[in-house]
mmCIF file of C-alpha atoms and ligand atoms in Angstrom:
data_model
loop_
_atom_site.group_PDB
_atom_site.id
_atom_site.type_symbol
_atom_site.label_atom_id
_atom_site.label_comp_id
_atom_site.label_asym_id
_atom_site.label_seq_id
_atom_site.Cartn_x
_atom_site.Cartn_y
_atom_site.Cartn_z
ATOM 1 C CA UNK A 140 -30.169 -4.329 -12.461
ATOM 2 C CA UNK A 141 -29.244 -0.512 -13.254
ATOM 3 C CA UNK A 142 -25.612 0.088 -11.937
ATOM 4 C CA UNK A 143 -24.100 3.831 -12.371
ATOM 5 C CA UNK A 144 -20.548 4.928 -12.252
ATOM 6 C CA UNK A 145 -20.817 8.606 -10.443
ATOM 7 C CA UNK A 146 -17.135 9.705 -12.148
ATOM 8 C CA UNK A 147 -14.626 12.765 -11.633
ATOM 9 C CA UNK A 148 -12.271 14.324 -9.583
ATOM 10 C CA UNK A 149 -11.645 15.089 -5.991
ATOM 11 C CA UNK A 150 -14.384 17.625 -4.982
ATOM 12 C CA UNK A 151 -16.507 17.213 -7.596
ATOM 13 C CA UNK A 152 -19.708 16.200 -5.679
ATOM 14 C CA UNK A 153 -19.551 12.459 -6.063
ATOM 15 C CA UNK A 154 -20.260 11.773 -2.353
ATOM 16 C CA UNK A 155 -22.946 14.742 -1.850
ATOM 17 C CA UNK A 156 -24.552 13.629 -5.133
ATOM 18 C CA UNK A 157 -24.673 10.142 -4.251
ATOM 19 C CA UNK A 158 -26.197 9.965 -0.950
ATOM 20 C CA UNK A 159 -28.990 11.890 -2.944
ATOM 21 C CA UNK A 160 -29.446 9.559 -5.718
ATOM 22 C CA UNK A 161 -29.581 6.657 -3.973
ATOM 23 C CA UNK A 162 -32.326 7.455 -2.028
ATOM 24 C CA UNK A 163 -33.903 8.618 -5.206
ATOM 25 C CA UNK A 164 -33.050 5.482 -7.063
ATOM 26 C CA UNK A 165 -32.867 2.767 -4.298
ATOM 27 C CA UNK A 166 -29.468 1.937 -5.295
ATOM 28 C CA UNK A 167 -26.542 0.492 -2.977
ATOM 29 C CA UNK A 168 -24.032 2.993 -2.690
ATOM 30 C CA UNK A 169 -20.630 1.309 -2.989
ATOM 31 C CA UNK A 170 -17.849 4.139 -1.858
ATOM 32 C CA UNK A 171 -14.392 3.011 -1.892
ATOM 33 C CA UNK A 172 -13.182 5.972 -0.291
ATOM 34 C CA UNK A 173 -15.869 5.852 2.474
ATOM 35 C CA UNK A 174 -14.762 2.329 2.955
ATOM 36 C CA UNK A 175 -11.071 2.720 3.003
ATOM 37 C CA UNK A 176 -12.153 5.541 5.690
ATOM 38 C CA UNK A 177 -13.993 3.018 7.813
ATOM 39 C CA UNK A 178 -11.170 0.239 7.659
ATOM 40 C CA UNK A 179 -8.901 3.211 8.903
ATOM 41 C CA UNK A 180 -11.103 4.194 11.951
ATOM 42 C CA UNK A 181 -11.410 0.574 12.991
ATOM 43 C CA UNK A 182 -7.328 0.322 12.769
ATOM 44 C CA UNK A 183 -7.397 -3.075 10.588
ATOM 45 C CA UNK A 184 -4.376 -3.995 8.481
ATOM 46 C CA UNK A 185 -5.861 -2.987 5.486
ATOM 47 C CA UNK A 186 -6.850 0.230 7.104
ATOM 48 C CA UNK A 187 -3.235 0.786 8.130
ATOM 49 C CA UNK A 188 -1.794 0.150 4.918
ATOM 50 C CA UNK A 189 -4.250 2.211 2.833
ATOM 51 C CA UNK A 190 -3.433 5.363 4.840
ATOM 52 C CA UNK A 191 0.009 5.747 4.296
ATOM 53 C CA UNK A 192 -1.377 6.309 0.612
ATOM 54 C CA UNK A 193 -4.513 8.207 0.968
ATOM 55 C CA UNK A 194 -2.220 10.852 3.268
ATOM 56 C CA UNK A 195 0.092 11.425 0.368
ATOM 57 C CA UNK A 196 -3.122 11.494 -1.783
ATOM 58 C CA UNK A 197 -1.562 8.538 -3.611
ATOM 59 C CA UNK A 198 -3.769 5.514 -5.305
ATOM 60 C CA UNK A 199 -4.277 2.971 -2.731
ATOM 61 C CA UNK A 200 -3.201 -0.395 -4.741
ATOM 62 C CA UNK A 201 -5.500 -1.780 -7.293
ATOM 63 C CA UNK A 202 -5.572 -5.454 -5.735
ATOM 64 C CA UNK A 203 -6.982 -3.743 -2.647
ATOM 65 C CA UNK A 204 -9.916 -1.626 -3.717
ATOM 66 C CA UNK A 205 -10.714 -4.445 -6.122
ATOM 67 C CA UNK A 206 -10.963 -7.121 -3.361
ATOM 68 C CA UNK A 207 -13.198 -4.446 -1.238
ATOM 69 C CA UNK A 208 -15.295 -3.947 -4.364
ATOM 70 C CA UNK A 209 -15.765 -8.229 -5.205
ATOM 71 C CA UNK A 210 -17.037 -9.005 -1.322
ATOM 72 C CA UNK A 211 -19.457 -5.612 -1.309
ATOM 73 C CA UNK A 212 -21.020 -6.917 -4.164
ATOM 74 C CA UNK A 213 -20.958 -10.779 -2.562
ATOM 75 C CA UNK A 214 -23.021 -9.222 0.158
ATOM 76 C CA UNK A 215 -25.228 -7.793 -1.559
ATOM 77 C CA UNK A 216 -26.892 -10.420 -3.630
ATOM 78 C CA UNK A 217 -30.076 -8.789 -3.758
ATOM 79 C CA UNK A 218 -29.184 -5.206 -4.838
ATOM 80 C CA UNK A 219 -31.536 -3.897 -7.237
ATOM 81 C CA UNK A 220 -28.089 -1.879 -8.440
ATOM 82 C CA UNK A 221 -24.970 -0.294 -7.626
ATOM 83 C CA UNK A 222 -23.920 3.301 -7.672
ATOM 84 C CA UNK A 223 -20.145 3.054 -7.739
ATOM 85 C CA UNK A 224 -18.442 6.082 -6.041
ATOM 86 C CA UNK A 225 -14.639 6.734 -6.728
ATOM 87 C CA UNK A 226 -14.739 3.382 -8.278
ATOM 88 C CA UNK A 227 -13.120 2.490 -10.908
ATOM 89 C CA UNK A 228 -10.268 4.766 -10.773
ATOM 90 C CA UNK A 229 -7.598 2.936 -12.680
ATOM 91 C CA UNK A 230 -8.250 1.238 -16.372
ATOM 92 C CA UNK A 231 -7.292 -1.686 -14.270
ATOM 93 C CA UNK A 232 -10.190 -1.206 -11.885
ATOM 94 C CA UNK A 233 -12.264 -0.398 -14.307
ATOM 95 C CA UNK A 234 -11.447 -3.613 -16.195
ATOM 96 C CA UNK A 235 -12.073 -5.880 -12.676
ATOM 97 C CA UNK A 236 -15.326 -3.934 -12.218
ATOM 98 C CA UNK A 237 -16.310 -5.424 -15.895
ATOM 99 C CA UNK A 238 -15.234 -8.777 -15.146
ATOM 100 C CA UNK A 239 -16.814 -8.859 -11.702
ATOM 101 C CA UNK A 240 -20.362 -7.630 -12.792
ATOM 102 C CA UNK A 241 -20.456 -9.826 -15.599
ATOM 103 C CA UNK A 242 -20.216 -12.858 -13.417
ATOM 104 C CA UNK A 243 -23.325 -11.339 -11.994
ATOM 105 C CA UNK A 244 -24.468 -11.060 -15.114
ATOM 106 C CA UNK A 245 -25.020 -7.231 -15.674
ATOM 107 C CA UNK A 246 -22.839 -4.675 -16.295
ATOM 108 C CA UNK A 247 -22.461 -0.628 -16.097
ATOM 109 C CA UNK A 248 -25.391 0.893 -17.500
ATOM 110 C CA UNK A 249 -23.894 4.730 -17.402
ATOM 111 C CA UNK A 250 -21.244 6.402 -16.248
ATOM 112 C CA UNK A 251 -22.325 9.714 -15.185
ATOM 113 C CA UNK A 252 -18.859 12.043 -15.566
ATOM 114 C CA UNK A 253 -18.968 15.238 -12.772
ATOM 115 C CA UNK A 254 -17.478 18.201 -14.840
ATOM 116 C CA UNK A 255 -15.236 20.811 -12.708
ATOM 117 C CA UNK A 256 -12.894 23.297 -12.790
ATOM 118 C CA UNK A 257 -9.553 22.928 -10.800
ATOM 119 C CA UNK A 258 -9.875 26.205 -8.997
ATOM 120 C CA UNK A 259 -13.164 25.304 -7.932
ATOM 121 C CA UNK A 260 -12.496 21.642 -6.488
ATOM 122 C CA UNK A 261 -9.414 23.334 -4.775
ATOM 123 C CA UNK A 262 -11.696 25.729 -3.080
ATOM 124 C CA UNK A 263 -14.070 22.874 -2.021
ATOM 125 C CA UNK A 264 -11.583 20.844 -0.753
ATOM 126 C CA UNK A 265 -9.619 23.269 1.195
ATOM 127 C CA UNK A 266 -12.628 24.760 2.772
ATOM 128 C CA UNK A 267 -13.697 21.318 4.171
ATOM 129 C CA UNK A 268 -10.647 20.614 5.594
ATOM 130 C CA UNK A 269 -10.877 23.276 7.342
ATOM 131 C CA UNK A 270 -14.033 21.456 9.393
ATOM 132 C CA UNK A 271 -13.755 17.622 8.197
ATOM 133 C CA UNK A 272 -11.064 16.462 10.086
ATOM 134 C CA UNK A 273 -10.149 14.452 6.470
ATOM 135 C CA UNK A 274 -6.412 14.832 7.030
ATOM 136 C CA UNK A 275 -6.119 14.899 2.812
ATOM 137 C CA UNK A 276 -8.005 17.692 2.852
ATOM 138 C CA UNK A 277 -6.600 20.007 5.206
ATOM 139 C CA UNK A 278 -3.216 20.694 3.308
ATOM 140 C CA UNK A 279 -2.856 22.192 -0.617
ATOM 141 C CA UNK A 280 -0.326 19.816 -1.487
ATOM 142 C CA UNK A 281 -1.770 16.619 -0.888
ATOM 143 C CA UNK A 282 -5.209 18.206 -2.415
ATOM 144 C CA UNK A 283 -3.004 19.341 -5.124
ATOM 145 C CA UNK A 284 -1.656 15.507 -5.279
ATOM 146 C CA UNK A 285 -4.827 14.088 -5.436
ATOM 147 C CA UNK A 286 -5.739 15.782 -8.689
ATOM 148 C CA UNK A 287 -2.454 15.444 -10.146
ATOM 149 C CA UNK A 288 -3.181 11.823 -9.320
ATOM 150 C CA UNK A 289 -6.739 11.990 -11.242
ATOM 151 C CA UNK A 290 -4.990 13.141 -14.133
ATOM 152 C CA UNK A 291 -2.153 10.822 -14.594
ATOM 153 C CA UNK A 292 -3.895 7.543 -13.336
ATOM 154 C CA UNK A 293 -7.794 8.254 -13.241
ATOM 155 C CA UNK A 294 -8.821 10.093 -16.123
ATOM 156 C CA UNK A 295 -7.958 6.862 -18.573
ATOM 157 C CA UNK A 296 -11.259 5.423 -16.806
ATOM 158 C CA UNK A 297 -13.380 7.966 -18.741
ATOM 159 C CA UNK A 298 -11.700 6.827 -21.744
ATOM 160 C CA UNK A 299 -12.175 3.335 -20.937
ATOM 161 C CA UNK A 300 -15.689 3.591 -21.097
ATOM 162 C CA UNK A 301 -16.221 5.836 -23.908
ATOM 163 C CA UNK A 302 -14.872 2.950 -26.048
ATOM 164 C CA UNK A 303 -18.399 1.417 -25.032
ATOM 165 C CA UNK A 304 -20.666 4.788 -25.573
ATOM 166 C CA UNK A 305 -21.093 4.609 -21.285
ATOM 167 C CA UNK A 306 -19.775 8.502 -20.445
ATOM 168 C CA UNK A 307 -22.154 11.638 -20.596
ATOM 169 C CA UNK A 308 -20.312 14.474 -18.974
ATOM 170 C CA UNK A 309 -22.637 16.730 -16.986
ATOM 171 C CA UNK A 310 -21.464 20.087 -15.451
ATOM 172 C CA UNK A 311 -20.638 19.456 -11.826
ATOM 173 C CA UNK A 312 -20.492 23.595 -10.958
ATOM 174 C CA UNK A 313 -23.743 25.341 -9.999
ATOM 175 C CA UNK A 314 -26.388 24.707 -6.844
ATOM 176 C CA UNK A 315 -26.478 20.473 -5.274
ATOM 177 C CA UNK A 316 -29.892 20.196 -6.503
ATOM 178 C CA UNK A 317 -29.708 21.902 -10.125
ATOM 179 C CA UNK A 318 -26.707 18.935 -10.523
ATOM 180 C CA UNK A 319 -29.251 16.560 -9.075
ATOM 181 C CA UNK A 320 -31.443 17.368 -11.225
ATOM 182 C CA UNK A 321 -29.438 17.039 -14.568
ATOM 183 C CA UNK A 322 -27.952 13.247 -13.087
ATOM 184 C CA UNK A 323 -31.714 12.585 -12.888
ATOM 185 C CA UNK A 324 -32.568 13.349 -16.332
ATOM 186 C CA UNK A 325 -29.669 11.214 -17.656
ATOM 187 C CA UNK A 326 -30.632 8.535 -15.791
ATOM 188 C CA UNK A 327 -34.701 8.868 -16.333
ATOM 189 C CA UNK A 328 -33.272 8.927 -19.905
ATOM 190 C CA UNK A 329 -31.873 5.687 -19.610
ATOM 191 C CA UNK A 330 -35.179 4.216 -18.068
ATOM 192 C CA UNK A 331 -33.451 2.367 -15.392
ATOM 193 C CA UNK A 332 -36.817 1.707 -13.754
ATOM 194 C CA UNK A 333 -37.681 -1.302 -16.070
ATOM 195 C CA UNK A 334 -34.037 -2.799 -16.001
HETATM 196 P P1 AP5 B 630 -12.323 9.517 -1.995
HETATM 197 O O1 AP5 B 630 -12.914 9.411 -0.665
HETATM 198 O O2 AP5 B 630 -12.982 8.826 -3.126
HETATM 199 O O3 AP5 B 630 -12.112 11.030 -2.266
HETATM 200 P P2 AP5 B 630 -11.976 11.901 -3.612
HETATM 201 O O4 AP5 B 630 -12.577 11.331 -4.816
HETATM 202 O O5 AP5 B 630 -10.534 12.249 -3.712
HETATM 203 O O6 AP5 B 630 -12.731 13.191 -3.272
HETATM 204 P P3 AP5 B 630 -13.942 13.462 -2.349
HETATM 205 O O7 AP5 B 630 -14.649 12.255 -1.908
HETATM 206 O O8 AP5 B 630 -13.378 14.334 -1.308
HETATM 207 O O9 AP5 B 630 -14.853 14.318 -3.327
HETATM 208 P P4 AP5 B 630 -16.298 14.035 -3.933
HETATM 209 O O10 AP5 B 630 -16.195 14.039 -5.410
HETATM 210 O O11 AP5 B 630 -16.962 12.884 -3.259
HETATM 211 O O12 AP5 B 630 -17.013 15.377 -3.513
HETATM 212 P P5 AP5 B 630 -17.913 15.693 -2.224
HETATM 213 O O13 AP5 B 630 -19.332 15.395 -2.532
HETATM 214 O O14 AP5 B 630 -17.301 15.089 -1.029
HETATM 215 O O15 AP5 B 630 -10.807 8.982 -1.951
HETATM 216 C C1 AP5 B 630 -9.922 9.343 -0.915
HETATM 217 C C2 AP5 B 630 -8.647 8.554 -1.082
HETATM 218 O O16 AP5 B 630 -8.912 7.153 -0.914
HETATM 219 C C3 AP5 B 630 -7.951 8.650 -2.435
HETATM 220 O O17 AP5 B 630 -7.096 9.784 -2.513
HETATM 221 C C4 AP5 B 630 -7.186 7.337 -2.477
HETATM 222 O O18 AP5 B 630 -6.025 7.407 -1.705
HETATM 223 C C5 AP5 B 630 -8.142 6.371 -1.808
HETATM 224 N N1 AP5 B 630 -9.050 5.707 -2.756
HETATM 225 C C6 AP5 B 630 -10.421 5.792 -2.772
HETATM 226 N N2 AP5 B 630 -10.922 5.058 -3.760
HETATM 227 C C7 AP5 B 630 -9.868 4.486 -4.393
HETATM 228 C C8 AP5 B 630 -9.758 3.638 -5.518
HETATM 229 N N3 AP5 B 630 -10.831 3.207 -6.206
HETATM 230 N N4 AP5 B 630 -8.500 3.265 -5.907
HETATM 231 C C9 AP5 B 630 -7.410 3.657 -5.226
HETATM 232 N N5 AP5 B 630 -7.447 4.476 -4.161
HETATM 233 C C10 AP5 B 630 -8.679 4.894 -3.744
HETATM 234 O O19 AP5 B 630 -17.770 17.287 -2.173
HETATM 235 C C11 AP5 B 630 -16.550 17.903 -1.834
HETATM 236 C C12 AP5 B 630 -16.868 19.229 -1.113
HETATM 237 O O20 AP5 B 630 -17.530 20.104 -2.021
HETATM 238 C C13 AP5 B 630 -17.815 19.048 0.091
HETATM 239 O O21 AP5 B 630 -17.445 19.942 1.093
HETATM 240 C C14 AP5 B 630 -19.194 19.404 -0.490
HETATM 241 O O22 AP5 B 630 -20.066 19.904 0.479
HETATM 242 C C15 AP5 B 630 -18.820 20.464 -1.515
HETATM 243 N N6 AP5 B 630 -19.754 20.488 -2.656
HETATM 244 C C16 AP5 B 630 -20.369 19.426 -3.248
HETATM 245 N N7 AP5 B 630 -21.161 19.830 -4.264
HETATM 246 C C17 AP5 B 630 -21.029 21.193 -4.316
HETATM 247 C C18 AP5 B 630 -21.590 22.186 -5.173
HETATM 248 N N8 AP5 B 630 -22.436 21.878 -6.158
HETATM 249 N N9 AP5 B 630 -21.230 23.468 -4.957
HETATM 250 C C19 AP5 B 630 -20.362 23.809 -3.946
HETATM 251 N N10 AP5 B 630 -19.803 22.906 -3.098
HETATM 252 C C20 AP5 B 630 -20.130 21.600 -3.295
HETATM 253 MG MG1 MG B 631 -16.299 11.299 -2.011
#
């Protein structure tokens, strides 16, 4: 197994970036965002409970996400990997993740570490609120939150994992597919192929 931690802030192209690499790399895309979304459209509990944080642009809680994270990765028992999208984004989660993969005996192979400027993910996010519907990205203060977020409580999972030699920061600003392209060469690097 070859699993990937696609890392960095709001905006930074983790979900367009994704979508492309799994189809590149076969991998099961495991979004906790996109989930928490889904739980919200189908009103269930959890749904209703995660939004009152995701509209402030607050962390939902770490026991949550966690507990979506261990039964995605009970249901997929045959995944040749995992590309983990706005997962782990608390030393705690990141810790869980560990814990949890090692039962399955493998663990993160990279953790791939989308490199933008502020004023640039600010700009994306706004401008996709304006079509997305994504009520945290329509308004500057909860986009602003989000960030401010990222830095106080997110950013210590890049540090986690440097402790292990796992982070290669790769710039996150220029066309979809010239990012593509340098993900690709990490990972190529890393010969995940025969893993
Ligand atoms: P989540 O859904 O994970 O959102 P996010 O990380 O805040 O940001 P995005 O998903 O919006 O950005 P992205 O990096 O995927 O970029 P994208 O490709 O979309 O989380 C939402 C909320 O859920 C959180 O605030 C939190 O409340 C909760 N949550 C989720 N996971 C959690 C966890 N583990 N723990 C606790 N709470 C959690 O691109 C953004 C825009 O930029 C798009 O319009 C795109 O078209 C554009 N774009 C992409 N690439 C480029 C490029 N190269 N040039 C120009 N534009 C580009
Ligand atoms: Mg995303």
């Amino acid at each position: 197994m070859f699993n990937i931690i696609l890392f960095g802030p709001p905006g930074s192209g983790k979900g367009t970036q994704s979508e492309k690499l799994i189809s590149a790399y076969g991998l099961k895309h495991l979004s906790t965002g996109d989930i928490l979304r889904s739980e919200i459209a189908s009103q269930t509990a959890l749904g209703l409970e995660a939004r009152n944080f995701m509209d402030k642009g607050e962390l939902v809680p770490d026991e949550v996400v966690i507990g979506m994270i261990r039964s995605a990765l009970e249901k997929n028992p045959q995944a040749k990997g995992f590309l983990f999208d706005g997962f782990p984004r608390t030393e705690a989660q990141s810790k869980a993740l560990d814990e949890l993969l090692k039962q399955k005996q493998t663990e993160i192979g990279v953790v791939l570490a989308l490199q933008v400027s502020e004023e640039e993910l600010i700009k994306r996010l706004l401008n996709r609120g304006l079509t997305s519907g994504r009520p945290d990205d329509d308004n500057a203060e909860v986009v602003k939150a989000r960030i401010a977020e990222y830095h106080k409580k997110t950013s210590a999972v890049a540090d986690y994992y440097r402790r292990f030699n796992k982070v290669v920061n790769i710039s996150g600003e220029g066309t979809v597919e010239e990012i593509f392209e340098s993900l690709c060469a990490e990972i190529d690097k890393r010969n995940m192929i025969n893993i």
